[in-house]
Every structure is written in C-alpha cells, then in structure tokens.
mmCIF file of N, CA, C and O in Angstrom:
data_model
loop_
_atom_site.group_PDB
_atom_site.id
_atom_site.type_symbol
_atom_site.label_atom_id
_atom_site.label_comp_id
_atom_site.label_asym_id
_atom_site.label_seq_id
_atom_site.Cartn_x
_atom_site.Cartn_y
_atom_site.Cartn_z
ATOM 1 N N SER A 1 72.475 90.077 100.718
ATOM 2 C CA SER A 1 72.503 90.548 99.331
ATOM 3 C C SER A 1 71.233 91.303 98.966
ATOM 4 O O SER A 1 71.232 92.083 98.032
ATOM 5 N N ASP A 2 70.135 91.077 99.722
ATOM 6 C CA ASP A 2 68.886 91.792 99.428
ATOM 7 C C ASP A 2 68.726 93.055 100.260
ATOM 8 O O ASP A 2 67.706 93.714 100.209
ATOM 9 N N GLY A 3 69.735 93.389 101.062
ATOM 10 C CA GLY A 3 69.703 94.601 101.882
ATOM 11 C C GLY A 3 69.151 94.390 103.271
ATOM 12 O O GLY A 3 69.177 95.296 104.093
ATOM 13 N N SER A 4 68.648 93.205 103.567
ATOM 14 C CA SER A 4 68.124 92.945 104.908
ATOM 15 C C SER A 4 69.285 92.646 105.868
ATOM 16 O O SER A 4 70.401 92.356 105.447
ATOM 17 N N GLU A 5 68.984 92.707 107.162
ATOM 18 C CA GLU A 5 70.020 92.461 108.170
ATOM 19 C C GLU A 5 70.501 91.023 108.122
ATOM 20 O O GLU A 5 69.700 90.095 108.060
ATOM 21 N N PHE A 6 71.819 90.840 108.171
ATOM 22 C CA PHE A 6 72.414 89.502 108.234
ATOM 23 C C PHE A 6 72.162 88.910 109.618
ATOM 24 O O PHE A 6 71.760 87.772 109.764
ATOM 25 N N LEU A 7 72.411 89.719 110.642
ATOM 26 C CA LEU A 7 72.094 89.376 112.023
ATOM 27 C C LEU A 7 71.078 90.398 112.516
ATOM 28 O O LEU A 7 71.201 91.582 112.233
ATOM 29 N N LYS A 8 70.100 89.983 113.239
ATOM 30 C CA LYS A 8 69.054 90.890 113.733
ATOM 31 C C LYS A 8 69.581 91.699 114.918
ATOM 32 O O LYS A 8 69.382 91.359 116.074
ATOM 33 N N LEU A 9 70.309 92.780 114.611
ATOM 34 C CA LEU A 9 70.917 93.628 115.638
ATOM 35 C C LEU A 9 70.240 94.985 115.750
ATOM 36 O O LEU A 9 70.549 95.760 116.651
ATOM 37 N N ASN A 10 69.360 95.297 114.807
ATOM 38 C CA ASN A 10 68.707 96.601 114.773
ATOM 39 C C ASN A 10 69.750 97.728 114.774
ATOM 40 O O ASN A 10 69.655 98.692 115.523
ATOM 41 N N TRP A 11 70.776 97.570 113.947
ATOM 42 C CA TRP A 11 71.876 98.530 113.860
ATOM 43 C C TRP A 11 72.295 98.617 112.408
ATOM 44 O O TRP A 11 72.305 97.622 111.688
ATOM 45 N N ASN A 12 72.626 99.810 111.954
ATOM 46 C CA ASN A 12 73.001 100.008 110.561
ATOM 47 C C ASN A 12 74.096 101.063 110.480
ATOM 48 O O ASN A 12 74.093 102.023 111.252
ATOM 49 N N LEU A 13 75.000 100.886 109.545
ATOM 50 C CA LEU A 13 76.055 101.866 109.312
ATOM 51 C C LEU A 13 76.376 101.884 107.832
ATOM 52 O O LEU A 13 76.671 100.850 107.245
ATOM 53 N N ASN A 14 76.244 103.035 107.246
ATOM 54 C CA ASN A 14 76.705 103.222 105.877
ATOM 55 C C ASN A 14 78.026 103.967 105.966
ATOM 56 O O ASN A 14 78.094 105.044 106.541
ATOM 57 N N GLY A 15 79.059 103.373 105.455
ATOM 58 C CA GLY A 15 80.365 104.002 105.555
ATOM 59 C C GLY A 15 81.322 103.477 104.510
ATOM 60 O O GLY A 15 81.005 102.549 103.767
ATOM 61 N N ARG A 16 82.455 104.097 104.465
ATOM 62 C CA ARG A 16 83.528 103.666 103.574
ATOM 63 C C ARG A 16 84.645 103.130 104.446
ATOM 64 O O ARG A 16 85.019 103.740 105.438
ATOM 65 N N PHE A 17 85.163 102.006 104.047
ATOM 66 C CA PHE A 17 86.240 101.380 104.785
ATOM 67 C C PHE A 17 87.421 101.192 103.852
ATOM 68 O O PHE A 17 87.258 100.743 102.726
ATOM 69 N N LYS A 18 88.583 101.544 104.331
ATOM 70 C CA LYS A 18 89.800 101.386 103.545
ATOM 71 C C LYS A 18 90.624 100.258 104.141
ATOM 72 O O LYS A 18 90.642 100.074 105.352
ATOM 73 N N PHE A 19 91.287 99.532 103.279
ATOM 74 C CA PHE A 19 92.150 98.448 103.721
ATOM 75 C C PHE A 19 93.376 98.408 102.832
ATOM 76 O O PHE A 19 93.417 99.040 101.772
ATOM 77 N N ILE A 20 94.382 97.693 103.282
ATOM 78 C CA ILE A 20 95.619 97.540 102.514
ATOM 79 C C ILE A 20 95.504 96.258 101.698
ATOM 80 O O ILE A 20 95.270 95.185 102.257
ATOM 81 N N ARG A 21 95.650 96.384 100.408
ATOM 82 C CA ARG A 21 95.579 95.202 99.544
ATOM 83 C C ARG A 21 96.717 94.244 99.882
ATOM 84 O O ARG A 21 97.831 94.669 100.164
ATOM 85 N N SER A 22 96.418 92.967 99.859
ATOM 86 C CA SER A 22 97.379 91.942 100.272
ATOM 87 C C SER A 22 98.717 92.053 99.560
ATOM 88 O O SER A 22 99.771 91.858 100.167
ATOM 89 N N GLU A 23 98.705 92.368 98.284
ATOM 90 C CA GLU A 23 99.960 92.411 97.530
ATOM 91 C C GLU A 23 100.889 93.550 97.955
ATOM 92 O O GLU A 23 102.066 93.552 97.620
ATOM 93 N N PHE A 24 100.365 94.514 98.723
ATOM 94 C CA PHE A 24 101.185 95.625 99.202
ATOM 95 C C PHE A 24 101.711 95.409 100.621
ATOM 96 O O PHE A 24 102.395 96.265 101.175
ATOM 97 N N VAL A 25 101.373 94.295 101.230
ATOM 98 C CA VAL A 25 101.854 93.991 102.574
ATOM 99 C C VAL A 25 103.169 93.230 102.450
ATOM 100 O O VAL A 25 103.233 92.161 101.857
ATOM 101 N N ASP A 26 104.234 93.851 102.976
ATOM 102 C CA ASP A 26 105.560 93.237 102.904
ATOM 103 C C ASP A 26 106.330 93.518 104.187
ATOM 104 O O ASP A 26 105.789 94.129 105.120
ATOM 105 N N ASP A 27 107.574 93.069 104.241
ATOM 106 C CA ASP A 27 108.402 93.276 105.437
ATOM 107 C C ASP A 27 108.534 94.746 105.801
ATOM 108 O O ASP A 27 108.523 95.098 106.984
ATOM 109 N N GLN A 28 108.664 95.616 104.802
ATOM 110 C CA GLN A 28 108.824 97.045 105.077
ATOM 111 C C GLN A 28 107.578 97.620 105.743
ATOM 112 O O GLN A 28 107.669 98.438 106.650
ATOM 113 N N LEU A 29 106.412 97.201 105.319
ATOM 114 C CA LEU A 29 105.184 97.675 105.944
ATOM 115 C C LEU A 29 105.071 97.121 107.363
ATOM 116 O O LEU A 29 104.726 97.849 108.295
ATOM 117 N N LEU A 30 105.385 95.838 107.542
ATOM 118 C CA LEU A 30 105.292 95.233 108.870
ATOM 119 C C LEU A 30 106.220 95.908 109.874
ATOM 120 O O LEU A 30 105.879 96.013 111.060
ATOM 121 N N GLU A 31 107.377 96.408 109.434
ATOM 122 C CA GLU A 31 108.311 97.095 110.327
ATOM 123 C C GLU A 31 107.709 98.357 110.936
ATOM 124 O O GLU A 31 108.153 98.818 111.979
ATOM 125 N N LYS A 32 106.691 98.906 110.310
ATOM 126 C CA LYS A 32 106.040 100.123 110.804
ATOM 127 C C LYS A 32 104.998 99.834 111.877
ATOM 128 O O LYS A 32 104.493 100.750 112.512
ATOM 129 N N LEU A 33 104.663 98.568 112.079
ATOM 130 C CA LEU A 33 103.651 98.205 113.061
ATOM 131 C C LEU A 33 104.224 98.238 114.470
ATOM 132 O O LEU A 33 105.419 98.040 114.668
ATOM 133 N N PRO A 34 103.373 98.435 115.472
ATOM 134 C CA PRO A 34 103.840 98.343 116.856
ATOM 135 C C PRO A 34 104.165 96.876 117.192
ATOM 136 O O PRO A 34 103.827 95.976 116.419
ATOM 137 N N PRO A 35 104.784 96.624 118.343
ATOM 138 C CA PRO A 35 105.143 95.247 118.703
ATOM 139 C C PRO A 35 103.937 94.296 118.777
ATOM 140 O O PRO A 35 104.060 93.115 118.512
ATOM 141 N N VAL A 36 102.773 94.835 119.120
ATOM 142 C CA VAL A 36 101.544 94.041 119.164
ATOM 143 C C VAL A 36 100.437 94.856 118.525
ATOM 144 O O VAL A 36 100.234 96.022 118.870
ATOM 145 N N CYS A 37 99.726 94.255 117.583
ATOM 146 C CA CYS A 37 98.566 94.920 117.001
ATOM 147 C C CYS A 37 97.590 93.861 116.500
ATOM 148 O O CYS A 37 97.929 92.688 116.340
ATOM 149 N N GLY A 38 96.381 94.302 116.263
ATOM 150 C CA GLY A 38 95.371 93.421 115.708
ATOM 151 C C GLY A 38 95.399 93.478 114.197
ATOM 152 O O GLY A 38 95.856 94.457 113.604
ATOM 153 N N VAL A 39 94.910 92.426 113.570
ATOM 154 C CA VAL A 39 94.792 92.406 112.121
ATOM 155 C C VAL A 39 93.447 91.794 111.756
ATOM 156 O O VAL A 39 93.023 90.793 112.339
ATOM 157 N N ALA A 40 92.765 92.428 110.836
ATOM 158 C CA ALA A 40 91.501 91.937 110.310
ATOM 159 C C ALA A 40 91.707 91.643 108.828
ATOM 160 O O ALA A 40 92.265 92.465 108.098
ATOM 161 N N PHE A 41 91.278 90.490 108.401
ATOM 162 C CA PHE A 41 91.446 90.063 107.013
ATOM 163 C C PHE A 41 90.168 90.352 106.237
ATOM 164 O O PHE A 41 89.080 89.929 106.643
ATOM 165 N N VAL A 42 90.307 91.061 105.126
ATOM 166 C CA VAL A 42 89.176 91.507 104.310
ATOM 167 C C VAL A 42 88.895 90.503 103.199
ATOM 168 O O VAL A 42 89.805 90.093 102.483
ATOM 169 N N LYS A 43 87.621 90.162 103.071
ATOM 170 C CA LYS A 43 87.172 89.302 101.971
ATOM 171 C C LYS A 43 86.019 90.026 101.289
ATOM 172 O O LYS A 43 84.906 90.102 101.827
ATOM 173 N N LYS A 44 86.284 90.587 100.132
ATOM 174 C CA LYS A 44 85.311 91.438 99.460
ATOM 175 C C LYS A 44 84.030 90.703 99.070
ATOM 176 O O LYS A 44 82.967 91.301 99.049
ATOM 177 N N SER A 45 84.113 89.411 98.829
ATOM 178 C CA SER A 45 82.902 88.679 98.444
ATOM 179 C C SER A 45 81.891 88.602 99.587
ATOM 180 O O SER A 45 80.715 88.337 99.365
ATOM 181 N N TYR A 46 82.331 88.852 100.824
ATOM 182 C CA TYR A 46 81.428 88.824 101.969
ATOM 183 C C TYR A 46 80.593 90.101 102.090
ATOM 184 O O TYR A 46 79.600 90.126 102.809
ATOM 185 N N VAL A 47 81.007 91.171 101.406
ATOM 186 C CA VAL A 47 80.351 92.469 101.543
ATOM 187 C C VAL A 47 78.875 92.387 101.172
ATOM 188 O O VAL A 47 78.029 93.026 101.801
ATOM 189 N N LYS A 48 78.538 91.576 100.193
ATOM 190 C CA LYS A 48 77.131 91.466 99.784
ATOM 191 C C LYS A 48 76.242 90.976 100.926
ATOM 192 O O LYS A 48 75.041 91.199 100.923
ATOM 193 N N ASN A 49 76.850 90.319 101.926
ATOM 194 C CA ASN A 49 76.114 89.861 103.100
ATOM 195 C C ASN A 49 76.240 90.817 104.279
ATOM 196 O O ASN A 49 75.831 90.497 105.391
ATOM 197 N N GLY A 50 76.869 91.975 104.043
ATOM 198 C CA GLY A 50 77.034 92.961 105.101
ATOM 199 C C GLY A 50 78.224 92.686 106.006
ATOM 200 O O GLY A 50 78.306 93.225 107.105
ATOM 201 N N ILE A 51 79.121 91.833 105.557
ATOM 202 C CA ILE A 51 80.307 91.486 106.341
ATOM 203 C C ILE A 51 81.543 91.894 105.553
ATOM 204 O O ILE A 51 81.637 91.596 104.367
ATOM 205 N N LEU A 52 82.476 92.559 106.183
ATOM 206 C CA LEU A 52 83.715 92.949 105.525
ATOM 207 C C LEU A 52 84.890 92.095 105.995
ATOM 208 O O LEU A 52 85.764 91.740 105.223
ATOM 209 N N ILE A 53 84.885 91.749 107.276
ATOM 210 C CA ILE A 53 86.008 91.031 107.881
ATOM 211 C C ILE A 53 85.720 89.533 107.897
ATOM 212 O O ILE A 53 84.708 89.086 108.438
ATOM 213 N N ALA A 54 86.646 88.765 107.331
ATOM 214 C CA ALA A 54 86.475 87.319 107.258
ATOM 215 C C ALA A 54 87.217 86.584 108.368
ATOM 216 O O ALA A 54 86.865 85.454 108.697
ATOM 217 N N HIS A 55 88.251 87.217 108.931
ATOM 218 C CA HIS A 55 89.073 86.542 109.941
ATOM 219 C C HIS A 55 89.858 87.608 110.685
ATOM 220 O O HIS A 55 90.072 88.704 110.161
ATOM 221 N N GLU A 56 90.271 87.304 111.906
ATOM 222 C CA GLU A 56 91.063 88.245 112.698
ATOM 223 C C GLU A 56 92.153 87.508 113.459
ATOM 224 O O GLU A 56 92.072 86.297 113.655
ATOM 225 N N GLY A 57 93.135 88.273 113.883
ATOM 226 C CA GLY A 57 94.210 87.717 114.690
ATOM 227 C C GLY A 57 95.049 88.841 115.259
ATOM 228 O O GLY A 57 94.666 90.012 115.208
ATOM 229 N N PHE A 58 96.210 88.471 115.784
ATOM 230 C CA PHE A 58 97.151 89.433 116.331
ATOM 231 C C PHE A 58 98.497 89.260 115.648
ATOM 232 O O PHE A 58 98.932 88.132 115.406
ATOM 233 N N VAL A 59 99.155 90.390 115.353
ATOM 234 C CA VAL A 59 100.516 90.362 114.821
ATOM 235 C C VAL A 59 101.442 90.751 115.967
ATOM 236 O O VAL A 59 101.273 91.807 116.585
ATOM 237 N N ILE A 60 102.389 89.878 116.247
ATOM 238 C CA ILE A 60 103.336 90.080 117.346
ATOM 239 C C ILE A 60 104.745 90.234 116.763
ATOM 240 O O ILE A 60 105.140 89.465 115.886
ATOM 241 N N ASP A 61 105.475 91.235 117.256
ATOM 242 C CA ASP A 61 106.859 91.496 116.830
ATOM 243 C C ASP A 61 106.982 91.699 115.321
ATOM 244 O O ASP A 61 107.974 91.284 114.715
ATOM 245 N N GLN A 62 105.984 92.306 114.725
ATOM 246 C CA GLN A 62 105.976 92.650 113.288
ATOM 247 C C GLN A 62 106.208 91.445 112.378
ATOM 248 O O GLN A 62 106.615 91.599 111.229
ATOM 249 N N LYS A 63 105.945 90.232 112.868
ATOM 250 C CA LYS A 63 106.238 89.047 112.074
ATOM 251 C C LYS A 63 105.274 87.893 112.270
ATOM 252 O O LYS A 63 104.879 87.233 111.328
ATOM 253 N N HIS A 64 104.903 87.631 113.510
ATOM 254 C CA HIS A 64 104.154 86.414 113.830
ATOM 255 C C HIS A 64 102.659 86.694 113.917
ATOM 256 O O HIS A 64 102.236 87.649 114.568
ATOM 257 N N LEU A 65 101.882 85.837 113.292
ATOM 258 C CA LEU A 65 100.430 85.904 113.369
ATOM 259 C C LEU A 65 99.949 84.860 114.373
ATOM 260 O O LEU A 65 100.298 83.682 114.264
ATOM 261 N N PHE A 66 99.168 85.306 115.343
ATOM 262 C CA PHE A 66 98.484 84.405 116.266
ATOM 263 C C PHE A 66 97.004 84.481 115.924
ATOM 264 O O PHE A 66 96.418 85.568 115.909
ATOM 265 N N HIS A 67 96.400 83.344 115.628
ATOM 266 C CA HIS A 67 94.993 83.333 115.248
ATOM 267 C C HIS A 67 94.388 81.967 115.490
ATOM 268 O O HIS A 67 95.102 80.973 115.669
ATOM 269 N N ALA A 68 93.065 81.918 115.508
ATOM 270 C CA ALA A 68 92.347 80.656 115.676
ATOM 271 C C ALA A 68 92.228 79.990 114.305
ATOM 272 O O ALA A 68 91.595 80.528 113.401
ATOM 273 N N SER A 69 92.851 78.853 114.166
ATOM 274 C CA SER A 69 92.829 78.110 112.908
ATOM 275 C C SER A 69 91.596 77.211 112.861
ATOM 276 O O SER A 69 91.446 76.315 113.692
ATOM 277 N N SER A 70 90.726 77.453 111.889
ATOM 278 C CA SER A 70 89.552 76.585 111.743
ATOM 279 C C SER A 70 89.975 75.208 111.246
ATOM 280 O O SER A 70 89.343 74.205 111.564
ATOM 281 N N LEU A 71 91.060 75.149 110.509
ATOM 282 C CA LEU A 71 91.562 73.872 110.004
ATOM 283 C C LEU A 71 92.115 73.003 111.136
ATOM 284 O O LEU A 71 91.788 71.822 111.245
ATOM 285 N N LEU A 72 92.939 73.611 112.005
ATOM 286 C CA LEU A 72 93.568 72.862 113.087
ATOM 287 C C LEU A 72 92.734 72.832 114.369
ATOM 288 O O LEU A 72 93.068 72.132 115.312
ATOM 289 N N LYS A 73 91.684 73.669 114.415
ATOM 290 C CA LYS A 73 90.798 73.743 115.584
ATOM 291 C C LYS A 73 91.530 74.147 116.862
ATOM 292 O O LYS A 73 91.252 73.647 117.955
ATOM 293 N N LYS A 74 92.502 75.048 116.706
ATOM 294 C CA LYS A 74 93.219 75.580 117.864
ATOM 295 C C LYS A 74 93.883 76.894 117.476
ATOM 296 O O LYS A 74 93.967 77.239 116.299
ATOM 297 N N THR A 75 94.382 77.615 118.482
ATOM 298 C CA THR A 75 95.115 78.849 118.238
ATOM 299 C C THR A 75 96.529 78.492 117.813
ATOM 300 O O THR A 75 97.170 77.631 118.424
ATOM 301 N N VAL A 76 97.007 79.146 116.755
ATOM 302 C CA VAL A 76 98.317 78.827 116.207
ATOM 303 C C VAL A 76 99.162 80.086 116.037
ATOM 304 O O VAL A 76 98.647 81.197 115.986
ATOM 305 N N LYS A 77 100.467 79.874 115.946
ATOM 306 C CA LYS A 77 101.435 80.929 115.660
ATOM 307 C C LYS A 77 102.075 80.577 114.334
ATOM 308 O O LYS A 77 102.556 79.457 114.137
ATOM 309 N N GLU A 78 102.066 81.532 113.400
ATOM 310 C CA GLU A 78 102.727 81.299 112.118
ATOM 311 C C GLU A 78 103.240 82.614 111.546
ATOM 312 O O GLU A 78 102.898 83.683 112.023
ATOM 313 N N ASP A 79 104.071 82.504 110.558
ATOM 314 C CA ASP A 79 104.624 83.680 109.903
ATOM 315 C C ASP A 79 103.492 84.428 109.195
ATOM 316 O O ASP A 79 102.740 83.839 108.403
ATOM 317 N N PHE A 80 103.366 85.727 109.504
ATOM 318 C CA PHE A 80 102.258 86.514 108.960
ATOM 319 C C PHE A 80 102.267 86.535 107.431
ATOM 320 O O PHE A 80 101.242 86.292 106.796
ATOM 321 N N LEU A 81 103.410 86.851 106.832
ATOM 322 C CA LEU A 81 103.462 86.967 105.370
ATOM 323 C C LEU A 81 103.222 85.630 104.680
ATOM 324 O O LEU A 81 102.599 85.583 103.618
ATOM 325 N N THR A 82 103.670 84.550 105.281
ATOM 326 C CA THR A 82 103.405 83.231 104.714
ATOM 327 C C THR A 82 101.911 82.944 104.744
ATOM 328 O O THR A 82 101.337 82.438 103.776
ATOM 329 N N TYR A 83 101.258 83.286 105.842
ATOM 330 C CA TYR A 83 99.820 83.080 105.944
ATOM 331 C C TYR A 83 99.073 83.916 104.910
ATOM 332 O O TYR A 83 98.196 83.424 104.216
ATOM 333 N N LEU A 84 99.445 85.186 104.808
ATOM 334 C CA LEU A 84 98.732 86.096 103.909
ATOM 335 C C LEU A 84 98.991 85.778 102.442
ATOM 336 O O LEU A 84 98.071 85.792 101.624
ATOM 337 N N ASN A 85 100.220 85.488 102.095
ATOM 338 C CA ASN A 85 100.576 85.336 100.687
ATOM 339 C C ASN A 85 100.870 83.906 100.252
ATOM 340 O O ASN A 85 101.176 83.673 99.090
ATOM 341 N N GLY A 86 100.799 82.973 101.180
ATOM 342 C CA GLY A 86 101.038 81.572 100.834
ATOM 343 C C GLY A 86 99.807 80.965 100.197
ATOM 344 O O GLY A 86 99.203 81.546 99.291
ATOM 345 N N GLU A 87 99.377 79.829 100.692
ATOM 346 C CA GLU A 87 98.223 79.146 100.121
ATOM 347 C C GLU A 87 96.937 79.938 100.304
ATOM 348 O O GLU A 87 95.951 79.701 99.625
ATOM 349 N N ASN A 88 96.928 80.912 101.221
ATOM 350 C CA ASN A 88 95.745 81.746 101.442
ATOM 351 C C ASN A 88 95.690 82.948 100.512
ATOM 352 O O ASN A 88 94.798 83.777 100.638
ATOM 353 N N LYS A 89 96.640 83.059 99.586
ATOM 354 C CA LYS A 89 96.763 84.264 98.768
ATOM 355 C C LYS A 89 95.436 84.684 98.137
ATOM 356 O O LYS A 89 95.078 85.844 98.150
ATOM 357 N N SER A 90 94.691 83.751 97.606
ATOM 358 C CA SER A 90 93.436 84.108 96.966
ATOM 359 C C SER A 90 92.291 84.207 97.967
ATOM 360 O O SER A 90 91.192 84.602 97.615
ATOM 361 N N LYS A 91 92.564 83.884 99.223
ATOM 362 C CA LYS A 91 91.520 83.864 100.244
ATOM 363 C C LYS A 91 91.104 85.259 100.699
ATOM 364 O O LYS A 91 89.934 85.512 100.935
ATOM 365 N N PHE A 92 92.070 86.178 100.848
ATOM 366 C CA PHE A 92 91.790 87.520 101.352
ATOM 367 C C PHE A 92 92.299 88.576 100.376
ATOM 368 O O PHE A 92 93.402 88.468 99.865
ATOM 369 N N GLU A 93 91.499 89.623 100.197
ATOM 370 C CA GLU A 93 91.921 90.714 99.316
ATOM 371 C C GLU A 93 92.806 91.726 100.029
ATOM 372 O O GLU A 93 93.539 92.463 99.385
ATOM 373 N N GLY A 94 92.717 91.769 101.349
ATOM 374 C CA GLY A 94 93.522 92.741 102.059
ATOM 375 C C GLY A 94 93.404 92.607 103.555
ATOM 376 O O GLY A 94 92.797 91.659 104.072
ATOM 377 N N VAL A 95 94.000 93.587 104.251
ATOM 378 C CA VAL A 95 94.026 93.584 105.711
ATOM 379 C C VAL A 95 93.786 94.981 106.257
ATOM 380 O O VAL A 95 94.014 95.987 105.575
ATOM 381 N N MET A 96 93.335 95.028 107.497
ATOM 382 C CA MET A 96 93.261 96.245 108.288
ATOM 383 C C MET A 96 94.020 95.957 109.573
ATOM 384 O O MET A 96 93.758 94.937 110.226
ATOM 385 N N PHE A 97 94.953 96.803 109.911
ATOM 386 C CA PHE A 97 95.662 96.664 111.183
ATOM 387 C C PHE A 97 95.027 97.612 112.184
ATOM 388 O O PHE A 97 94.589 98.704 111.826
ATOM 389 N N TYR A 98 94.977 97.210 113.441
ATOM 390 C CA TYR A 98 94.413 98.090 114.449
ATOM 391 C C TYR A 98 95.226 98.010 115.743
ATOM 392 O O TYR A 98 95.852 97.015 116.047
ATOM 393 N N LYS A 99 95.187 99.129 116.463
ATOM 394 C CA LYS A 99 95.963 99.293 117.686
ATOM 395 C C LYS A 99 95.258 98.587 118.849
ATOM 396 O O LYS A 99 94.045 98.617 118.974
ATOM 397 N N ILE A 100 96.063 97.957 119.690
ATOM 398 C CA ILE A 100 95.568 97.344 120.920
ATOM 399 C C ILE A 100 95.869 98.321 122.050
ATOM 400 O O ILE A 100 97.025 98.669 122.280
ATOM 401 N N SER A 101 94.825 98.780 122.736
ATOM 402 C CA SER A 101 95.010 99.736 123.827
ATOM 403 C C SER A 101 94.792 99.041 125.165
ATOM 404 O O SER A 101 93.790 98.325 125.329
ATOM 405 N N PRO A 102 95.703 99.256 126.115
ATOM 406 C CA PRO A 102 95.496 98.666 127.441
ATOM 407 C C PRO A 102 94.288 99.323 128.112
ATOM 408 O O PRO A 102 94.023 100.506 127.904
ATOM 409 N N SER A 103 93.603 98.559 128.915
ATOM 410 C CA SER A 103 92.408 99.117 129.585
ATOM 411 C C SER A 103 92.756 99.855 130.852
ATOM 412 O O SER A 103 93.805 99.827 131.354
#
C-alpha cells in the first residue's frame, strides 16, 4: 500500500489489466472457452499490495473447475459457476481466462 515491493523481486510493471466481472460469467460465456483453459480469480482489494490474482485453477470442458482448495487442503473438482457465484460470490470481483499451450 506504500508503493514498496511486496516481494523483493527487483521487478516492476505499470500496466492496465482487464478482467471479466463475476456477474457476467455464465453458461454462454463458458461455451466459448476451449476444452481446457486456465482461470485466474481477481480480488480488487489485493491490488493495494501489488497483487491482482487471488486464486487460480483450470476450467475443463467449459464447466468443471479444478483447483487447490485451502479449506479442504487438497485439489478438488467442482462446478465452475457454483464456485464463482455460490458462497464465494463476494470473494472475487472477476476472472481472467488464459490459454494453455502445449510445450
């Protein structure tokens, strides 16, 4: 919040990042995703600390979220929209989807 580095990486980037607000993520949007893609969950309150992404996972078959659950202490599979808009609704302001490229 004071502008100093959160982690001592000696790296800086000033940029604009766009994300999809959670309330606009629905079945129709998910149908446009590839069979496998990454998802980053945005938490705007973290920005003051230089962090934009609060959590990450993978969306499989435009429906299922695979992610590491801090609550369950293991990797879990759950319905993406239920995770985003269920009890976590106030947890994240939005998402960024990203392509997974084979190496």
